CSV table of C-alpha atoms in Angstrom, one decimal:
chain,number,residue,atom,x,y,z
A,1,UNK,CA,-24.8,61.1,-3.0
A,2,UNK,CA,-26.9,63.7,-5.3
A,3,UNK,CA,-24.9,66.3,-3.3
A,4,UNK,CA,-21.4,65.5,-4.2
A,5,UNK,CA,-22.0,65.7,-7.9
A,6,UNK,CA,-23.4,69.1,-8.6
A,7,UNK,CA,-20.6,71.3,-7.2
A,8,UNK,CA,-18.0,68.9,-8.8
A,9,UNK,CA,-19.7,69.2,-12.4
A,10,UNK,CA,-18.8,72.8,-12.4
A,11,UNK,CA,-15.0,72.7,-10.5
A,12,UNK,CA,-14.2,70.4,-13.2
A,13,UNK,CA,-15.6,72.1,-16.2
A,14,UNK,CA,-13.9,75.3,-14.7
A,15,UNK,CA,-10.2,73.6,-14.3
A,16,UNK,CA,-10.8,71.6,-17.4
A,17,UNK,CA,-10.9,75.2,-19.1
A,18,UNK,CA,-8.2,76.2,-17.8
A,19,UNK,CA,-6.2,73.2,-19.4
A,20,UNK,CA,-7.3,74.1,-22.6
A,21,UNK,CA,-6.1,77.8,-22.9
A,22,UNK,CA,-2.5,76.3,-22.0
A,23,UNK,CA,-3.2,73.2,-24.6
A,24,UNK,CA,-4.3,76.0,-27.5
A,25,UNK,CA,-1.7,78.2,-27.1
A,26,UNK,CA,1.0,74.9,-27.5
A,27,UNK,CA,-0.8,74.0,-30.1
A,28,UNK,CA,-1.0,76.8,-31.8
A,29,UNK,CA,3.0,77.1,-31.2
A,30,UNK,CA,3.1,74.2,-33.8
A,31,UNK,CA,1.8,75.7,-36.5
A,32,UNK,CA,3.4,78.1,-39.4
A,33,UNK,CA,4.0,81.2,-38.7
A,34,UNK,CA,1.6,82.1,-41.7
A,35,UNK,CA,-0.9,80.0,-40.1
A,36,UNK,CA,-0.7,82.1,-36.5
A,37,UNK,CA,-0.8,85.4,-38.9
A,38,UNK,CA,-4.5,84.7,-40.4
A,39,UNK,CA,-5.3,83.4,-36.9
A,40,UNK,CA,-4.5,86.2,-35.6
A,41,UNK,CA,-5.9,88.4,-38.1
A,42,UNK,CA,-9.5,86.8,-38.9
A,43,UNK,CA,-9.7,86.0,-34.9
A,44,UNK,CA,-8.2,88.2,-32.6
A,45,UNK,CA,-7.9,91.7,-34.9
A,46,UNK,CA,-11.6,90.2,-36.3
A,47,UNK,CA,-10.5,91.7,-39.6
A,48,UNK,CA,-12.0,90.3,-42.8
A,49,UNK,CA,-10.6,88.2,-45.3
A,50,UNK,CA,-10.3,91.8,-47.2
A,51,UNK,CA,-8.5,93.7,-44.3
A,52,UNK,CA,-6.6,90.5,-43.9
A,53,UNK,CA,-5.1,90.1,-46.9
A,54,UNK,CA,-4.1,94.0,-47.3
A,55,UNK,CA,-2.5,93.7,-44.0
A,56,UNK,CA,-0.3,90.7,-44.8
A,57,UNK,CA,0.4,91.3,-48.5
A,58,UNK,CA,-1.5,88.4,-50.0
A,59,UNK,CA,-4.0,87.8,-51.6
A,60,UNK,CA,-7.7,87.7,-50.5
A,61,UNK,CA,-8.0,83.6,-51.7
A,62,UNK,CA,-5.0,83.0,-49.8
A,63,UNK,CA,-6.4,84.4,-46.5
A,64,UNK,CA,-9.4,82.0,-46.9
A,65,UNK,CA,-7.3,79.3,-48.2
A,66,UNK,CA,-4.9,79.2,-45.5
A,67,UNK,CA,-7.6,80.0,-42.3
A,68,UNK,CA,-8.6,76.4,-43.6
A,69,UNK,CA,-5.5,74.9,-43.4
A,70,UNK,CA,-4.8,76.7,-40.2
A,71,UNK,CA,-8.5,75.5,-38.1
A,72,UNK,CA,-7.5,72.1,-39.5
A,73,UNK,CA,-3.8,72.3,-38.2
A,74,UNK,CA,-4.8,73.5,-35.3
A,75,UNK,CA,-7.8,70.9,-34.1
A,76,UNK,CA,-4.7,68.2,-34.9
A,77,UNK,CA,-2.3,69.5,-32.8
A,78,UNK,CA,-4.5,70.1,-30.2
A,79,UNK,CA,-5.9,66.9,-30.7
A,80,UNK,CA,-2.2,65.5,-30.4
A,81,UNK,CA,-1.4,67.0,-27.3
A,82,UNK,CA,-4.4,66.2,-26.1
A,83,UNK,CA,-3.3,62.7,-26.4
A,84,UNK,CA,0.0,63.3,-25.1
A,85,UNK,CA,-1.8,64.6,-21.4
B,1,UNK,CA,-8.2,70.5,-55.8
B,2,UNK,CA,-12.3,70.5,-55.5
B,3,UNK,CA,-14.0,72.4,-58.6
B,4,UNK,CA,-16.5,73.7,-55.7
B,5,UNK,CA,-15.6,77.2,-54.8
B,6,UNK,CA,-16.9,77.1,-51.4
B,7,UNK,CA,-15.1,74.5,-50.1
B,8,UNK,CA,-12.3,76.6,-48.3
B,9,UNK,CA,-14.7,79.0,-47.3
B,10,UNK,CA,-15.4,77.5,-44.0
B,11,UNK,CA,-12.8,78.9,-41.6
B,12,UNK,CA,-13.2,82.1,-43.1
B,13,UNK,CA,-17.1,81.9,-42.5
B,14,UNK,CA,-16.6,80.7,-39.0
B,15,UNK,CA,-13.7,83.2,-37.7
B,16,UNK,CA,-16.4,85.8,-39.1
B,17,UNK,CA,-14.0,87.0,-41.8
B,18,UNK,CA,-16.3,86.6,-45.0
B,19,UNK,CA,-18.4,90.1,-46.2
B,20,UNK,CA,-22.3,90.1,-46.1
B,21,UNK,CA,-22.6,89.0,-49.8
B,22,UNK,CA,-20.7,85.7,-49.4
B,23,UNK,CA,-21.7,84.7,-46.1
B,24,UNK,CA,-24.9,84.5,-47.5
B,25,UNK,CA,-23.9,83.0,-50.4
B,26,UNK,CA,-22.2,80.7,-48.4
B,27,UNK,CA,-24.7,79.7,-46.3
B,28,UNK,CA,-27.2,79.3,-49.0
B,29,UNK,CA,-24.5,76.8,-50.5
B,30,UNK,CA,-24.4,74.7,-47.4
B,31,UNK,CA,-28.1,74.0,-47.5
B,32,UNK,CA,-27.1,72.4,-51.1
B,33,UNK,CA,-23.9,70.7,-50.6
B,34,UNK,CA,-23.1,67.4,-47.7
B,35,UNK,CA,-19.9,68.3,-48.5
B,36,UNK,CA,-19.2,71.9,-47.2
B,37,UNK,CA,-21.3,70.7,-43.9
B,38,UNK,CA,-19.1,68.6,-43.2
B,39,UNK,CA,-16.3,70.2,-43.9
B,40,UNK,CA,-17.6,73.2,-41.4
B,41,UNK,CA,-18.9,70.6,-38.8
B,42,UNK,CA,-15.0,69.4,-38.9
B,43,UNK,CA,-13.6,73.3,-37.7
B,44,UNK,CA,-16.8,74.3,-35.8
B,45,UNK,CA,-15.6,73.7,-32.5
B,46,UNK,CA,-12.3,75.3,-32.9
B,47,UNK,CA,-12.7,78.7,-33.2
B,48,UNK,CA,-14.5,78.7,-29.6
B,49,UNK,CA,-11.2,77.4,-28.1
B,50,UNK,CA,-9.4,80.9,-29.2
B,51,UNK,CA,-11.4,82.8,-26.6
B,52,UNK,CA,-9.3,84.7,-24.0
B,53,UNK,CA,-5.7,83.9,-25.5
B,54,UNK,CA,-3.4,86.4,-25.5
B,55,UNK,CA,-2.3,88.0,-28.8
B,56,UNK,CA,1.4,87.0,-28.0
B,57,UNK,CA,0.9,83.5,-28.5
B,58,UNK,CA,-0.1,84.7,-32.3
B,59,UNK,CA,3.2,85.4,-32.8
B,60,UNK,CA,5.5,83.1,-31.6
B,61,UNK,CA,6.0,79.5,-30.1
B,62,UNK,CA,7.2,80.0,-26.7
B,63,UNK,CA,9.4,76.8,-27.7
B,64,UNK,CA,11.2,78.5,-30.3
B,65,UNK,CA,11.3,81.8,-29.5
B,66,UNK,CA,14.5,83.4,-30.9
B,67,UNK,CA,16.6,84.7,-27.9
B,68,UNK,CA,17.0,88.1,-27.8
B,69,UNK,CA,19.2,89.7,-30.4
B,70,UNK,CA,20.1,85.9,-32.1
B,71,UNK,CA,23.1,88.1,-34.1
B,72,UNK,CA,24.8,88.6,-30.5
B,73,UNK,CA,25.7,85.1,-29.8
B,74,UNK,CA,28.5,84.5,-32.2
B,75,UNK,CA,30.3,87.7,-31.4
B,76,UNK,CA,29.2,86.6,-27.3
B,77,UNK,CA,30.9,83.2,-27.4
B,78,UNK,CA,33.9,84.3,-29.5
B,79,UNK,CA,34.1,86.8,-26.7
B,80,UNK,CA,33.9,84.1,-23.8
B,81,UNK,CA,36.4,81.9,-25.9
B,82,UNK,CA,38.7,84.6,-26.2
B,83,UNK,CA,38.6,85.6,-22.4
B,84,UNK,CA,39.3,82.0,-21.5
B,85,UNK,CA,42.4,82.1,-23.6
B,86,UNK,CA,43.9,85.1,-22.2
B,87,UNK,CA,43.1,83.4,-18.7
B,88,UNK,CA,45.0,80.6,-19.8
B,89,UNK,CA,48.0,82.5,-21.1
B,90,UNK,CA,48.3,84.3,-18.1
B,91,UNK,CA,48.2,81.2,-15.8
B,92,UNK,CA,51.1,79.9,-18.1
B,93,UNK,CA,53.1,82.9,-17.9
B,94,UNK,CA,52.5,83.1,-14.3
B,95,UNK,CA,53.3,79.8,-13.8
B,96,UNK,CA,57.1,80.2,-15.5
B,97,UNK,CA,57.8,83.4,-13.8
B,98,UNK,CA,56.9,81.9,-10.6
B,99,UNK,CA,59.3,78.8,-11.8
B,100,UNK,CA,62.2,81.0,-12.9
B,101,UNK,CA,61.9,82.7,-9.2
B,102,UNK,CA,61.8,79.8,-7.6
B,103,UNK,CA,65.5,78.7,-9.5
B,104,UNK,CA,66.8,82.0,-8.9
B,105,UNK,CA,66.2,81.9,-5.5
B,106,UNK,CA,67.8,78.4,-5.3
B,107,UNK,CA,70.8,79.5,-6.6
B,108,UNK,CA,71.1,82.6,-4.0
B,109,UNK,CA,70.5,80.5,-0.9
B,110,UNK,CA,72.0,76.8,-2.1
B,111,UNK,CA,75.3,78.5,-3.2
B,112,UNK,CA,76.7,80.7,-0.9
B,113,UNK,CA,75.5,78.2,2.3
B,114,UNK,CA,77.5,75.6,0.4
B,115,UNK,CA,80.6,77.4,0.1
B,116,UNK,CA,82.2,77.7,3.7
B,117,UNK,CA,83.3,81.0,4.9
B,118,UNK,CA,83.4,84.1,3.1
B,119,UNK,CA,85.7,84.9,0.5
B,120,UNK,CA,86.9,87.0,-2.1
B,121,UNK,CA,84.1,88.2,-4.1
B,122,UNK,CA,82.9,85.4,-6.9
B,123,UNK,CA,80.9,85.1,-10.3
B,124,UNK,CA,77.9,82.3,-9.5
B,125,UNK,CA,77.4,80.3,-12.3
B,126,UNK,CA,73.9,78.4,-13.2
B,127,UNK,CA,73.4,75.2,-12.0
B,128,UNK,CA,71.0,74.3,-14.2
B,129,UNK,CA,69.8,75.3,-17.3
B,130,UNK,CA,66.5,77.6,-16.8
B,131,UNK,CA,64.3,79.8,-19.5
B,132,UNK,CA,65.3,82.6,-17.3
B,133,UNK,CA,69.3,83.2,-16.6
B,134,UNK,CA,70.9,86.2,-14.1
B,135,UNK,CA,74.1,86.8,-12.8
B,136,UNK,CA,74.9,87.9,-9.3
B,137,UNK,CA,78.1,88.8,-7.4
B,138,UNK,CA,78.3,89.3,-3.4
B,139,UNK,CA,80.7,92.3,-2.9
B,140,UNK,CA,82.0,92.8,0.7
């Protein structure tokens, strides 16, 4: 019975993956706009809070202000569709 | 509010967005304060779960994606309204030409059969009253 869990540990983990990239990008569909646009910005651009806030015309405490509302919108969203699966 | 000006630093520090001189500040404030730990320890494990998405879904819910040109459906469905009211008014004005042929051609077959052998040439008269009237003789 050793032999049937190690190639499933990693087929799971794999498809379980796989799951979440769908489940992120939902959840980040259910946040502001302004939330996607520091996202965005800090994450995918990997700009600074500096470039950040030039680029979107606010100012720097904003970027860093909303980046922590945005994480924190995010993790419940995704923790609410999470549930909803 | 908090008083403590690193508490909103967190995503910031973790998306990798905060210079060298407050990322170190920031970090040598965490060793000091519960507080910020656990405010980071909250986000940690979300910034991971970005990898490998694609910029569009930055921009946009899929759900509520504005359809292409959102201006163009007004004029579009006064367009489609409009069409279907022409439709109609032409099936309606078909319809009473079709039943203002159908009396005329009543009157040209019913009358003459109905009046024995042929005579001197006579006015018809309508039968009935219809939206569309004509007159016509039978000359030898």
């Amino acid at each position: 019975m050793v032999t049937d869990r190690l190639p499933e540990q990693p087929i799971g983990d794999a498809s379980a993956q796989v799951v979440n990239r769908h489940l992120v990008a939902a959840a980040l569909g259910r946040l502001t706009q302004e939330h996607r646009d520091v996202l965005r910005e800090c994450y995918f651009l990997g700009r600074s809070v500096a470039q950040a806030a030039h680029a979107l015309g606010i100012a720097p405490g904003t970027v860093k202000s909303r980046t922590y509302y945005a994480l924190r919108a995010l993790r419940l969203a995704i923790e609410e569709l999470r549930d909803v699966e | 509010m908090t008083a403590d000006p690193y508490a909103r630093l967190d995503a910031a520090y973790l998306l990798g967005a905060l210079d060298a001189d407050e990322r170190l500040a920031y970090e040598a404030h965490l060793s000091t304060c519960r507080q910020c730990r656990a405010g980071l320890a909250e986000i940690s494990e979300i910034p991971p779960l970005l990898a490998g998405l694609d910029e569009g879904v930055f921009a946009a819910p899929p759900e509520v994606a504005p359809a292409p040109g959102p201006d163009t459906l007004p004029p579009r469905l006064l367009q489609a309204a409009g069409r279907d009211r022409a439709r109609r008014r032409w099936l309606v004005t078909g319809l009473g030409l079709l039943a203002a042929a159908c009396a005329i051609a009543l009157i040209v077959i019913v009358v003459p059969s109905s009046s024995g052998p042929k005579t001197a040439p006579r006015a018809m008269t309508a039968l009935v009253t219809t939206p569309v009237n004509a007159t016509i003789a039978l000359q030898p």
